XYZ file of C-alpha atoms in Angstrom:
167
model
C -24.946 -2.039 12.376
C -22.882 -0.105 9.892
C -22.183 -0.508 6.210
C -18.585 -1.361 5.453
C -16.521 -2.155 2.389
C -13.665 -4.652 2.392
C -10.740 -5.274 0.048
C -8.525 -8.376 0.238
C -5.249 -8.431 -1.702
C -2.487 -10.995 -2.112
C 0.600 -8.945 -2.770
C -0.782 -6.266 -5.092
C -3.404 -8.552 -6.658
C -7.072 -8.072 -5.752
C -8.526 -11.334 -4.420
C -11.923 -10.183 -3.172
C -13.896 -7.042 -2.416
C -17.419 -6.185 -1.407
C -19.763 -4.364 0.944
C -22.034 -5.453 3.713
C -23.596 -4.668 7.050
C -21.382 -5.311 10.037
C -22.367 -5.097 13.683
C -19.981 -3.374 16.099
C -17.293 -5.651 17.513
C -15.674 -8.731 16.040
C -16.868 -9.867 12.609
C -15.770 -12.939 10.687
C -15.112 -12.829 6.963
C -14.216 -16.016 5.110
C -12.184 -16.014 1.892
C -10.843 -18.676 -0.418
C -7.719 -18.477 -2.544
C -5.682 -21.075 -4.393
C -1.938 -20.902 -4.841
C -0.424 -23.070 -7.526
C 3.167 -23.145 -6.229
C 4.916 -23.562 -2.913
C 6.129 -20.513 -1.071
C 4.598 -17.737 0.971
C 1.743 -15.403 0.159
C 1.266 -12.077 1.930
C -2.341 -10.941 2.354
C -3.764 -7.550 3.310
C -7.403 -6.982 4.324
C -8.695 -3.420 4.600
C -12.120 -2.508 6.006
C -13.674 0.937 5.421
C -16.819 1.766 7.387
C -19.404 4.318 6.195
C -19.953 5.686 9.700
C -17.500 7.208 12.163
C -15.266 4.377 13.380
C -14.020 4.893 16.953
C -11.000 2.599 16.355
C -9.890 2.908 12.705
C -6.509 1.366 13.579
C -8.058 -2.108 13.644
C -9.404 -1.914 10.098
C -6.233 -3.257 8.512
C -5.028 -6.844 8.869
C -1.935 -8.459 7.402
C -0.912 -12.082 7.313
C 1.405 -14.516 5.604
C 0.319 -17.985 4.532
C 2.920 -20.670 3.891
C 2.167 -23.090 1.075
C 3.982 -26.397 1.141
C 5.822 -27.400 -1.964
C 9.188 -26.856 -3.522
C 10.132 -23.192 -3.398
C 12.045 -21.427 -6.130
C 15.572 -20.161 -5.874
C 15.981 -16.405 -6.190
C 18.841 -15.621 -8.559
C 19.932 -11.997 -8.265
C 21.932 -11.102 -11.328
C 21.791 -11.144 -15.105
C 19.172 -13.355 -16.804
C 21.781 -14.703 -19.261
C 23.945 -16.038 -16.411
C 25.695 -19.366 -16.964
C 25.260 -20.123 -13.259
C 21.494 -19.717 -13.650
C 21.489 -21.937 -16.752
C 23.387 -24.601 -14.808
C 20.888 -24.502 -11.909
C 17.877 -24.744 -14.240
C 19.432 -27.548 -16.301
C 19.937 -29.404 -13.007
C 16.178 -29.324 -12.404
C 15.965 -26.388 -9.998
C 13.195 -23.825 -10.277
C 14.689 -20.354 -10.327
C 13.498 -16.798 -10.718
C 15.921 -14.093 -11.844
C 15.684 -10.473 -10.746
C 18.006 -7.507 -10.842
C 19.155 -6.465 -7.370
C 17.085 -3.259 -7.616
C 13.881 -5.224 -8.335
C 13.990 -7.574 -5.332
C 11.746 -6.918 -2.353
C 14.560 -6.908 0.206
C 12.450 -7.777 3.243
C 11.930 -10.961 5.215
C 8.466 -11.229 3.691
C 9.790 -10.753 0.160
C 12.577 -13.299 0.581
C 10.672 -15.929 2.549
C 8.982 -17.304 -0.563
C 12.331 -18.607 -1.814
C 14.298 -21.616 -0.601
C 17.627 -19.894 -1.216
C 19.207 -16.810 -2.749
C 22.057 -16.624 -5.236
C 23.786 -13.232 -5.382
C 25.752 -13.143 -8.598
C 27.976 -10.126 -9.103
C 25.431 -7.795 -7.430
C 26.607 -4.669 -5.584
C 25.680 -4.104 -1.939
C 24.768 -0.471 -2.531
C 21.828 -1.479 -4.747
C 20.508 -3.766 -1.988
C 20.803 -1.169 0.775
C 21.515 -1.701 4.450
C 17.920 -2.680 5.333
C 17.943 -5.246 2.524
C 21.198 -6.709 3.792
C 19.735 -6.960 7.308
C 16.697 -8.783 5.878
C 18.951 -11.185 3.941
C 20.983 -11.868 7.073
C 17.808 -12.626 9.064
C 16.522 -14.786 6.183
C 19.662 -16.937 6.442
C 20.181 -16.953 10.216
C 16.589 -17.055 11.495
C 14.833 -19.028 8.761
C 17.799 -21.273 7.946
C 17.586 -20.651 4.208
C 20.521 -20.784 1.844
C 22.728 -18.089 0.386
C 25.313 -18.431 -2.370
C 27.464 -15.518 -3.471
C 29.317 -15.644 -6.767
C 32.130 -13.186 -7.427
C 32.857 -10.513 -9.931
C 33.701 -6.816 -9.891
C 30.393 -5.999 -8.169
C 30.649 -8.523 -5.321
C 32.585 -9.122 -2.126
C 34.843 -6.230 -1.023
C 34.810 -4.373 -4.347
C 31.017 -4.606 -4.413
C 30.711 -2.797 -1.085
C 30.087 -5.815 1.169
C 33.049 -5.206 3.498
C 31.841 -4.967 7.138
C 28.139 -5.322 6.204
C 25.402 -7.697 7.430
C 25.970 -9.867 4.342
C 29.708 -10.056 5.107
C 28.767 -11.273 8.600
C 26.941 -14.307 7.176
C 29.576 -15.097 4.584
């Protein structure tokens, strides 16, 4: 047996940590967490053994848990948007972020039922973010709405991009 420490996080938030004796081989750890809203939660579990570990690559586990419920809409744009006010007054749950503050990955987007891009330039999203948004729409079947302005469509740098492909 060896002494090992474990750390479980949801996103960047610490859920549980501790130490204990673990025999070589497969060990089972059981955790409990409660999510108050629908969506996805990404978990990371890291194990650090006191002794020399012959396979340190297996000391990190990642997983995503889907929670049933009504997901929020991700509004990418200004928080004082009239479009956002209209959606919220219609009873939709929405979260607003600037394009630079969105986690442009399938994991980051999958907690939302749809995305509204409102006058947000493609350059701030980056090519990898556009690929993730395209996969989010095509593979997961989630919604995308793009609202125009000087920072959207062709003038916003979307010409011949993954986002242009799904528009």
